[in-house]
Short mmCIF file of C-alpha atoms in Angstrom, two decimals:
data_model
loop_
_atom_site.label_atom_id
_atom_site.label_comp_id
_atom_site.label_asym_id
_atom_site.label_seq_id
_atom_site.Cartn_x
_atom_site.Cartn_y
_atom_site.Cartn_z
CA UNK T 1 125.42 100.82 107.61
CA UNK T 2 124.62 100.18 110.98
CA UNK T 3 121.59 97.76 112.34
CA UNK T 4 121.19 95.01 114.67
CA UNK T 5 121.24 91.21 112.87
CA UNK T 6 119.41 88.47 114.05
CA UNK T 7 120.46 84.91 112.85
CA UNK T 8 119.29 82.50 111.92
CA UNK T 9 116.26 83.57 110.77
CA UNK T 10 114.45 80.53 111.01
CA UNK T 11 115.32 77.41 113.22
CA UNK T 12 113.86 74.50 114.30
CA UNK T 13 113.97 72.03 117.66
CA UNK T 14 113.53 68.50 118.58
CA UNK T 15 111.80 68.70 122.39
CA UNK T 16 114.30 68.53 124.90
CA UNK T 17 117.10 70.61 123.35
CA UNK T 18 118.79 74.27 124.58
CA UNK T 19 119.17 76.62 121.28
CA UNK T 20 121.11 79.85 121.05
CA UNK T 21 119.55 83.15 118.67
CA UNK T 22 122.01 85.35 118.15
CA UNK T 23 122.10 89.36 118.26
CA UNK T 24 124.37 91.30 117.30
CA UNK T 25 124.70 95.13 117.06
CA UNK T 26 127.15 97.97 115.63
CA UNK T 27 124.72 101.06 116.58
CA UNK T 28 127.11 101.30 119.76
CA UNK T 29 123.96 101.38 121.56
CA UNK T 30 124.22 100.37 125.16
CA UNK T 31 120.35 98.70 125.80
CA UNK T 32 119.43 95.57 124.59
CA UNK T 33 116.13 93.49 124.66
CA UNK T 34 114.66 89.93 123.76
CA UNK T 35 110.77 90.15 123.14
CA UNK T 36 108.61 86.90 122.24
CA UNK T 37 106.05 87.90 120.10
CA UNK T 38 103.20 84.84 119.47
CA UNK T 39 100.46 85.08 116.45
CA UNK T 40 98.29 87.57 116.90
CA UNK T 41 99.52 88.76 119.98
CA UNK T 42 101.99 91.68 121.10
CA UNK T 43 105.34 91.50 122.29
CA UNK T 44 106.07 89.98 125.57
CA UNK T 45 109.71 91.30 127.35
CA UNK T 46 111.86 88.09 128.31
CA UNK T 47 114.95 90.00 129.40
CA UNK T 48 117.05 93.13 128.79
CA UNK T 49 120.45 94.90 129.32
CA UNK T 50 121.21 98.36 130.25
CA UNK T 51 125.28 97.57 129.91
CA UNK T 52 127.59 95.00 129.49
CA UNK T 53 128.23 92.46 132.35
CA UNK T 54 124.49 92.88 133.43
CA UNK T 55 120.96 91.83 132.78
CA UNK T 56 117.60 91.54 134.36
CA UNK T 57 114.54 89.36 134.13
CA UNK T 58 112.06 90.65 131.97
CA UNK T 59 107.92 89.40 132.37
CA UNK T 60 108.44 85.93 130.67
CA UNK T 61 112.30 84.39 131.69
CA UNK T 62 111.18 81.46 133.34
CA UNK T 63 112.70 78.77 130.26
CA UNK T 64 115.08 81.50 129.02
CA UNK T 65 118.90 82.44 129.94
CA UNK T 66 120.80 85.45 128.83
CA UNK T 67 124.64 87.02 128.40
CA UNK T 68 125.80 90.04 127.55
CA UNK T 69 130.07 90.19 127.45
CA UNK T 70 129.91 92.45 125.21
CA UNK T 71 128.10 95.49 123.99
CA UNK T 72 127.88 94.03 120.65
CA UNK T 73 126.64 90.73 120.95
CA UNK T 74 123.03 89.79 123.13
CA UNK T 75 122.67 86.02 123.13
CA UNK T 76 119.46 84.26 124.52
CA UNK T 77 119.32 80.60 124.66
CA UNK T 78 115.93 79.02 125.13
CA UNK T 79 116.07 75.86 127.43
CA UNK T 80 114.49 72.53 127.62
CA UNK T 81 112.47 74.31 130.97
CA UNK T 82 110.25 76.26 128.68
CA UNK T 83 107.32 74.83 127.88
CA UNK T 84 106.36 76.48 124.70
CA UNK T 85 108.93 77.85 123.17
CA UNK T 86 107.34 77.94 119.33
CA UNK T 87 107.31 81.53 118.75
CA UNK T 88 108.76 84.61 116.72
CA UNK T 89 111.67 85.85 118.51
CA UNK T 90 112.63 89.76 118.59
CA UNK T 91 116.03 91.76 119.51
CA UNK T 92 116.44 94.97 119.82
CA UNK T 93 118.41 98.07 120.92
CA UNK T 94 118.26 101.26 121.87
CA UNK T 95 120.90 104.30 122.90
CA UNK T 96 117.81 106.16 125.02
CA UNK T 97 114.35 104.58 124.43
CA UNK T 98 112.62 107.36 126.11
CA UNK T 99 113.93 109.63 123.45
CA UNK T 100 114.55 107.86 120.33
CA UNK T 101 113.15 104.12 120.77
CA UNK T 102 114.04 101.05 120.04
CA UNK T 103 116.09 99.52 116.64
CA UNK T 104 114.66 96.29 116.41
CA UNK T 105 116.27 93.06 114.41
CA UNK T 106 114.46 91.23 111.98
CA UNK T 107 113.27 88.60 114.55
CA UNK T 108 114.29 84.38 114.78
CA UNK T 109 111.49 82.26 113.89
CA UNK T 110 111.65 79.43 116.19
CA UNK T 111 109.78 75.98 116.36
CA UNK T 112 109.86 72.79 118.17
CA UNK T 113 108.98 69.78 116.29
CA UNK P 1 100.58 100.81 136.68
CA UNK P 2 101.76 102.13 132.91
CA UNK P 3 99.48 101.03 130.48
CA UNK P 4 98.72 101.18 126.69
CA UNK P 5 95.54 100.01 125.12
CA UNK P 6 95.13 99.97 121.22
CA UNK P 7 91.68 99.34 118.80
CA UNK P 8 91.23 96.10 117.91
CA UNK P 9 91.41 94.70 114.42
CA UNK P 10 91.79 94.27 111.79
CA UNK P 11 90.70 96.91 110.42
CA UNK P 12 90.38 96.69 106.41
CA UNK P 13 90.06 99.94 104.20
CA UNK P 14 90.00 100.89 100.67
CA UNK P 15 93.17 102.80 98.71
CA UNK P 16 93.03 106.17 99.56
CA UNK P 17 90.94 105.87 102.78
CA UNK P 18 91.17 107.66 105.61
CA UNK P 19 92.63 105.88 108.56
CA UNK P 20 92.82 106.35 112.38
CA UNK P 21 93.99 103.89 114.70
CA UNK P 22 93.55 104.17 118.72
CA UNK P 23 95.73 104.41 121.17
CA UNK P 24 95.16 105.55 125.26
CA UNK P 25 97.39 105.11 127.44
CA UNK P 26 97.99 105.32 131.35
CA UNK P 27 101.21 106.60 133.09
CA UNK P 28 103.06 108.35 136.06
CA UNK P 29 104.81 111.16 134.89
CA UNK P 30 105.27 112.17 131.83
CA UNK P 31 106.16 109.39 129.32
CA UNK P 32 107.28 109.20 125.60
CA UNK P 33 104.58 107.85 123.28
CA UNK P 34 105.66 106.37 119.78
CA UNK P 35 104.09 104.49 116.93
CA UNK P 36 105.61 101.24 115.23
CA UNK P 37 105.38 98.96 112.31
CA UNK P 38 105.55 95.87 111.25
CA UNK P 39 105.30 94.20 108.17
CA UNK P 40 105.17 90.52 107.43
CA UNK P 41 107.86 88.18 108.86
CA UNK P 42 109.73 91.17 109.44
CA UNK P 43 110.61 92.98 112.83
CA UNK P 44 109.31 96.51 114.29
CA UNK P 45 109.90 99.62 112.53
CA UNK P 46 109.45 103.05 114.34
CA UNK P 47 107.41 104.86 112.57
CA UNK P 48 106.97 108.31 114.79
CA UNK P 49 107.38 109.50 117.98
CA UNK P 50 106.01 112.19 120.32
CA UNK P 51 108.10 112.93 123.59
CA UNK P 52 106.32 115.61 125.36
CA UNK P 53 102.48 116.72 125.29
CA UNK P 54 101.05 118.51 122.09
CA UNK P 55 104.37 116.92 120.29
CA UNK P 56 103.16 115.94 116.74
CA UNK P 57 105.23 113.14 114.87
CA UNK P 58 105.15 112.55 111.43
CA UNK P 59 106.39 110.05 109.23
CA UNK P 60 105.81 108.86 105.73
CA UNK P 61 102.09 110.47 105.33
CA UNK P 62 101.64 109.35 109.33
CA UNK P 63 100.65 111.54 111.93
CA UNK P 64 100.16 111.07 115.95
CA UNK P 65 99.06 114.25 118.52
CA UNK P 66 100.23 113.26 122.23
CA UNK P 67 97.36 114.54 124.12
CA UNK P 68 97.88 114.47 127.72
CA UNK P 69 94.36 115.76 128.30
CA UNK P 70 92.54 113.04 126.81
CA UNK P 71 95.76 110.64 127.84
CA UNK P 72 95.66 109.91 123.64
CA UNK P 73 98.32 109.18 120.76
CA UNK P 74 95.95 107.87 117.92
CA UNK P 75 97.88 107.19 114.35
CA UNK P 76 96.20 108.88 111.43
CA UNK P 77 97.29 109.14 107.91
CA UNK P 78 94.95 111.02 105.25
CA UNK P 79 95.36 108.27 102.59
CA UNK P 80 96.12 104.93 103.19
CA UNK P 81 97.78 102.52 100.09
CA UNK P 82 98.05 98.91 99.90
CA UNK P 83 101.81 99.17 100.71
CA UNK P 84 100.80 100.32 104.43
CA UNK P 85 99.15 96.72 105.25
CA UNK P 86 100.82 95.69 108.29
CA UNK P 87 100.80 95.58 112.10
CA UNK P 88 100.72 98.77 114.18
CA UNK P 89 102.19 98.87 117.33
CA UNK P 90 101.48 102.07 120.19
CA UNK P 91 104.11 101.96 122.86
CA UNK P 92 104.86 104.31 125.71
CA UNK P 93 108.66 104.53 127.47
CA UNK P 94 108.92 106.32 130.74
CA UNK P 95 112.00 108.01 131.70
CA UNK P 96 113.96 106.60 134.29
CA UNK P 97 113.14 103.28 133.00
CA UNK P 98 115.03 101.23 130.07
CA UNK P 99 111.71 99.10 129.54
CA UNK P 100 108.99 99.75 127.13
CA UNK P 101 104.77 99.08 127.34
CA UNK P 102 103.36 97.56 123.94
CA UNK P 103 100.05 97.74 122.60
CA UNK P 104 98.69 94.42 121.34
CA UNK P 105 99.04 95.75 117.67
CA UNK P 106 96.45 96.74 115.42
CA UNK P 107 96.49 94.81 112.02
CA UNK P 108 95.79 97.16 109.32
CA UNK P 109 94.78 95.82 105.31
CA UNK P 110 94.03 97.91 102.61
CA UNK P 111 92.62 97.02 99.54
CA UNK P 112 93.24 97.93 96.20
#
């Protein structure tokens, strides 16, 4: 079955520390996004990739750094820079959004303490 | 700019209820509307989509009309059951672009 996995689903971090989420996708699909979603609020784009090798800055990167070496695999890795990075953390994917919109993973819940 | 503005909630109903949830949106050209869902702790499900005006889509009892002349996509669904509680998200996706516009989300709870 194909999907998009986010891991780990919940993690926590001391102030001060860089941590990795991980996406990953067999959907062959050639789009990928991070979106921060906080309580109560909507989703807020921190970067995407239209192919491999290549990313851009979504509304909210400041904090945030990206890779994409392969198709499969999205990483984002929140830094020490941002300031408030307690938050419910969203991947997803898409082949043609326009058309058939996004396949979204099952989110990283991530908190400082 | 694109644009998508969704009802506030919550909004709280009764099993079997009728429910409609707003969406209006603002765009160049013509853009693809869809509907989402999310549950608790969980991430976004689509739930119906609409790519062209006077498109109906329909999913699980769920309905949306893209109306270009009242720039509307508004989710209805005839009877609503407890299992439906969750967020509901409108988005729009223009073509030519890879990025999407989110509604805040609309949290919808139905009691039994």
């Amino acid at each position: 079955d194909g999907g998009i996995t986010q891991s780990p689903k919940y993690l926590f971090r001391k102030e001060g520390q860089n941590v990795t989420l991980s996406c990953e996708q067999n959907l062959n699909h050639d789009a990928m996004y991070w979106y921060r979603q906080d309580p109560g609020q909507g989703l807020r784009l921190i970067y995407y990739s239209q192919i491999v090798n290549d990313f851009q800055k979504g509304d909210i990167a400041e904090g945030y750094s990206v890779s994409r070496e392969k198709k499969e695999s999205f990483p984002l890795t929140v830094t020490s820079a941002q300031k408030n990075p307690t938050a419910f953390y969203l991947c997803a994917s898409s082949i043609d959004p326009t058309n058939y919109g996004y396949t979204f993973g099952s989110g990283t819940r991530l908190t400082v303490v | 700019g694109n644009s998508v503005t969704q009802m506030e909630g919550p909004v709280t109903l009764s099993e079997e209820a009728f429910l409609t949830i707003n969406c209006t949106y603002t765009a160049t050209g013509y853009p693809s509307l869809f509907w989402y869902v999310q549950y608790p702790g969980e991430g976004l499900q689509l739930l119906l989509k609409a790519t062209k005006a006077d498109d109906k889509g329909s999913n699980k009892g769920f309905e949306a009309t893209y109306r270009k002349e009242t720039t509307s996509f508004h989710l209805e669904k005839g009877s609503v059951q407890v299992s439906d509680s969750a967020v509901y998200f409108c988005a729009l996706g223009n073509s030519g672009t890879y990025k999407y516009i989110f509604g805040t989300g609309t949290r919808l709870k139905v009691l039994a």
